């Protein structure tokens, strides 16, 4: 038998009284309304399942729910802003492959500075300069092909990320992506300057 705390009270009421309660739901609790529906169904006044009762959310309750939702959203937003803003691995990959390992090293050094890793920054700088000069020397003796240059840069990227990033920042570090527009402009400017100097020397 379906019953709750209001079932006995509703048994004593007339059909008209029960219907009046059902029409004025806001004046009664959800439990009382449910008891009314069950009693009307038992009396065959209404068909079973013809009325589905949904709890009434009063303005006060809605306001509380809204405040709780705002609080949860604010906390989630605060957690997101707690993540450091760093150049992503993909950004380092792009700069390393299309410019050189030294350019990718500079981005990683910026991340290490943000995370207060001064010793690691020096290590990355030394590696970036050393590897770049080693690449230039080796390419002087090897056939000058675009494929070899890309291959050397890919190896440089792998060392920067798989070793230096993972060792000093952590493989699964959560962070916000930093915009690359500024270093991209600077990198293109340096590249144009180097090309200009090369032609100037040849002339």
GROMACS .gro file of C-alpha atoms in nm:
model
  203
    1UNK     CA    1   0.000   0.000   0.000
    2UNK     CA    2   0.125   0.346  -0.091
    3UNK     CA    3   0.137   0.565   0.217
    4UNK     CA    4   0.321   0.848   0.386
    5UNK     CA    5   0.275   1.075   0.689
    6UNK     CA    6  -0.033   1.245   0.535
    7UNK     CA    7  -0.218   0.938   0.414
    8UNK     CA    8  -0.441   0.904   0.725
    9UNK     CA    9  -0.539   1.275   0.709
   10UNK     CA   10  -0.636   1.251   0.345
   11UNK     CA   11  -0.857   0.945   0.409
   12UNK     CA   12  -1.086   1.164   0.619
   13UNK     CA   13  -1.132   1.436   0.356
   14UNK     CA   14  -1.407   1.455   0.095
   15UNK     CA   15  -1.347   1.437  -0.277
   16UNK     CA   16  -1.401   1.812  -0.312
   17UNK     CA   17  -1.150   1.888  -0.036
   18UNK     CA   18  -0.889   1.666  -0.196
   19UNK     CA   19  -0.943   1.828  -0.536
   20UNK     CA   20  -0.917   2.175  -0.382
   21UNK     CA   21  -0.582   2.080  -0.224
   22UNK     CA   22  -0.460   1.951  -0.558
   23UNK     CA   23  -0.559   2.276  -0.728
   24UNK     CA   24  -0.375   2.487  -0.470
   25UNK     CA   25  -0.049   2.291  -0.452
   26UNK     CA   26   0.168   2.582  -0.338
   27UNK     CA   27  -0.003   2.588   0.000
   28UNK     CA   28   0.094   2.228   0.084
   29UNK     CA   29   0.407   2.019   0.113
   30UNK     CA   30   0.515   1.777  -0.159
   31UNK     CA   31   0.440   1.484   0.070
   32UNK     CA   32   0.085   1.607   0.129
   33UNK     CA   33   0.021   1.652  -0.244
   34UNK     CA   34   0.148   1.301  -0.310
   35UNK     CA   35  -0.089   1.161  -0.047
   36UNK     CA   36  -0.380   1.347  -0.214
   37UNK     CA   37  -0.296   1.199  -0.555
   38UNK     CA   38  -0.279   0.848  -0.412
   39UNK     CA   39  -0.612   0.888  -0.233
   40UNK     CA   40  -0.787   1.022  -0.544
   41UNK     CA   41  -0.649   0.729  -0.742
   42UNK     CA   42  -0.772   0.485  -0.477
   43UNK     CA   43  -1.119   0.638  -0.501
   44UNK     CA   44  -1.106   0.613  -0.881
   45UNK     CA   45  -1.153   0.989  -0.911
   46UNK     CA   46  -0.847   1.006  -1.128
   47UNK     CA   47  -0.667   0.735  -1.323
   48UNK     CA   48  -0.342   0.598  -1.186
   49UNK     CA   49  -0.044   0.777  -1.335
   50UNK     CA   50  -0.258   1.050  -1.494
   51UNK     CA   51  -0.108   1.309  -1.259
   52UNK     CA   52   0.265   1.310  -1.199
   53UNK     CA   53   0.363   1.526  -0.908
   54UNK     CA   54   0.677   1.736  -0.943
   55UNK     CA   55   0.815   1.905  -0.630
   56UNK     CA   56   0.743   2.277  -0.623
   57UNK     CA   57   1.053   2.492  -0.604
   58UNK     CA   58   0.970   2.806  -0.412
   59UNK     CA   59   1.149   3.131  -0.485
   60UNK     CA   60   1.358   3.098  -0.170
   61UNK     CA   61   1.471   2.748  -0.266
   62UNK     CA   62   1.544   2.859  -0.621
   63UNK     CA   63   1.752   3.147  -0.489
   64UNK     CA   64   1.952   2.912  -0.267
   65UNK     CA   65   2.010   2.675  -0.560
   66UNK     CA   66   2.117   2.966  -0.779
   67UNK     CA   67   2.364   3.087  -0.515
   68UNK     CA   68   2.505   2.737  -0.474
   69UNK     CA   69   2.542   2.705  -0.851
   70UNK     CA   70   2.717   3.043  -0.872
   71UNK     CA   71   2.949   2.937  -0.590
   72UNK     CA   72   3.035   2.612  -0.767
   73UNK     CA   73   3.102   2.796  -1.094
   74UNK     CA   74   3.317   3.050  -0.913
   75UNK     CA   75   3.519   2.775  -0.746
   76UNK     CA   76   3.568   2.598  -1.079
   77UNK     CA   77   3.676   2.926  -1.237
   78UNK     CA   78   3.918   2.993  -0.951
   79UNK     CA   79   4.069   2.648  -0.991
   80UNK     CA   80   4.118   2.712  -1.362
   81UNK     CA   81   4.292   3.045  -1.301
   82UNK     CA   82   4.527   2.873  -1.054
   83UNK     CA   83   4.690   2.688  -1.344
   84UNK     CA   84   5.014   2.856  -1.460
   85UNK     CA   85   5.011   3.025  -1.799
   86UNK     CA   86   5.282   2.852  -2.002
   87UNK     CA   87   5.386   2.796  -2.361
   88UNK     CA   88   5.248   2.457  -2.461
   89UNK     CA   89   5.448   2.160  -2.586
   90UNK     CA   90   5.291   2.214  -2.928
   91UNK     CA   91   5.418   2.574  -2.933
   92UNK     CA   92   5.769   2.457  -2.843
   93UNK     CA   93   5.743   2.193  -3.114
   94UNK     CA   94   5.646   2.448  -3.378
   95UNK     CA   95   5.923   2.693  -3.290
   96UNK     CA   96   6.183   2.414  -3.271
   97UNK     CA   97   6.094   2.260  -3.606
   98UNK     CA   98   6.034   2.574  -3.814
   99UNK     CA   99   6.303   2.796  -3.661
  100UNK     CA  100   6.558   2.598  -3.457
  101UNK     CA  101   6.608   2.415  -3.129
  102UNK     CA  102   6.737   2.737  -2.973
  103UNK     CA  103   6.402   2.909  -3.036
  104UNK     CA  104   6.216   2.621  -2.871
  105UNK     CA  105   6.462   2.633  -2.581
  106UNK     CA  106   6.380   3.001  -2.526
  107UNK     CA  107   6.009   2.920  -2.488
  108UNK     CA  108   6.085   2.640  -2.245
  109UNK     CA  109   6.313   2.874  -2.049
  110UNK     CA  110   6.022   3.118  -2.020
  111UNK     CA  111   5.811   2.838  -1.870
  112UNK     CA  112   6.087   2.745  -1.626
  113UNK     CA  113   6.118   3.108  -1.519
  114UNK     CA  114   5.743   3.118  -1.453
  115UNK     CA  115   5.773   2.802  -1.242
  116UNK     CA  116   6.081   2.935  -1.057
  117UNK     CA  117   6.333   2.682  -1.189
  118UNK     CA  118   6.652   2.891  -1.236
  119UNK     CA  119   6.895   2.598  -1.246
  120UNK     CA  120   6.688   2.416  -1.509
  121UNK     CA  121   6.672   2.738  -1.717
  122UNK     CA  122   7.052   2.751  -1.736
  123UNK     CA  123   7.065   2.383  -1.836
  124UNK     CA  124   6.813   2.441  -2.117
  125UNK     CA  125   7.001   2.750  -2.237
  126UNK     CA  126   7.332   2.562  -2.250
  127UNK     CA  127   7.168   2.273  -2.431
  128UNK     CA  128   6.989   2.500  -2.680
  129UNK     CA  129   7.307   2.689  -2.775
  130UNK     CA  130   7.527   2.377  -2.783
  131UNK     CA  131   7.282   2.172  -2.986
  132UNK     CA  132   7.222   2.454  -3.234
  133UNK     CA  133   7.596   2.501  -3.297
  134UNK     CA  134   7.643   2.123  -3.324
  135UNK     CA  135   7.362   2.108  -3.581
  136UNK     CA  136   7.518   2.388  -3.787
  137UNK     CA  137   7.858   2.215  -3.784
  138UNK     CA  138   7.718   1.875  -3.877
  139UNK     CA  139   7.503   2.018  -4.157
  140UNK     CA  140   7.819   2.173  -4.301
  141UNK     CA  141   7.962   1.826  -4.356
  142UNK     CA  142   7.638   1.650  -4.446
  143UNK     CA  143   7.430   1.700  -4.762
  144UNK     CA  144   7.234   2.022  -4.723
  145UNK     CA  145   6.876   1.898  -4.738
  146UNK     CA  146   6.558   2.027  -4.579
  147UNK     CA  147   6.483   1.678  -4.448
  148UNK     CA  148   6.805   1.662  -4.244
  149UNK     CA  149   6.741   2.005  -4.093
  150UNK     CA  150   6.391   1.902  -3.986
  151UNK     CA  151   6.529   1.575  -3.849
  152UNK     CA  152   6.784   1.755  -3.631
  153UNK     CA  153   6.515   1.994  -3.509
  154UNK     CA  154   6.281   1.705  -3.423
  155UNK     CA  155   6.555   1.544  -3.214
  156UNK     CA  156   6.610   1.879  -3.042
  157UNK     CA  157   6.238   1.906  -2.966
  158UNK     CA  158   6.228   1.553  -2.828
  159UNK     CA  159   6.513   1.631  -2.588
  160UNK     CA  160   6.356   1.962  -2.479
  161UNK     CA  161   6.017   1.809  -2.404
  162UNK     CA  162   6.077   1.445  -2.320
  163UNK     CA  163   6.374   1.520  -2.096
  164UNK     CA  164   6.386   1.882  -1.977
  165UNK     CA  165   6.008   1.949  -1.963
  166UNK     CA  166   5.914   1.615  -1.808
  167UNK     CA  167   6.203   1.627  -1.562
  168UNK     CA  168   6.151   1.982  -1.437
  169UNK     CA  169   5.780   2.056  -1.496
  170UNK     CA  170   5.624   1.712  -1.492
  171UNK     CA  171   5.477   1.511  -1.779
  172UNK     CA  172   5.114   1.572  -1.679
  173UNK     CA  173   5.145   1.938  -1.577
  174UNK     CA  174   4.811   2.119  -1.605
  175UNK     CA  175   4.846   2.471  -1.741
  176UNK     CA  176   4.679   2.743  -1.943
  177UNK     CA  177   4.818   2.803  -2.290
  178UNK     CA  178   5.017   3.122  -2.332
  179UNK     CA  179   4.975   3.321  -2.654
  180UNK     CA  180   5.264   3.282  -2.900
  181UNK     CA  181   5.204   3.600  -3.102
  182UNK     CA  182   5.486   3.799  -2.935
  183UNK     CA  183   5.763   3.535  -2.965
  184UNK     CA  184   5.642   3.458  -3.319
  185UNK     CA  185   5.688   3.820  -3.427
  186UNK     CA  186   6.032   3.833  -3.262
  187UNK     CA  187   6.137   3.505  -3.424
  188UNK     CA  188   6.035   3.622  -3.772
  189UNK     CA  189   6.217   3.952  -3.712
  190UNK     CA  190   6.536   3.766  -3.616
  191UNK     CA  191   6.501   3.537  -3.917
  192UNK     CA  192   6.460   3.832  -4.155
  193UNK     CA  193   6.762   4.003  -3.997
  194UNK     CA  194   6.978   3.692  -4.040
  195UNK     CA  195   6.875   3.656  -4.405
  196UNK     CA  196   6.950   4.026  -4.465
  197UNK     CA  197   7.294   4.000  -4.302
  198UNK     CA  198   7.375   3.691  -4.508
  199UNK     CA  199   7.295   3.870  -4.834
  200UNK     CA  200   7.476   4.183  -4.713
  201UNK     CA  201   7.794   3.985  -4.645
  202UNK     CA  202   7.775   3.813  -4.985
  203UNK     CA  203   7.746   4.152  -5.156
   0.00000   0.00000   0.00000
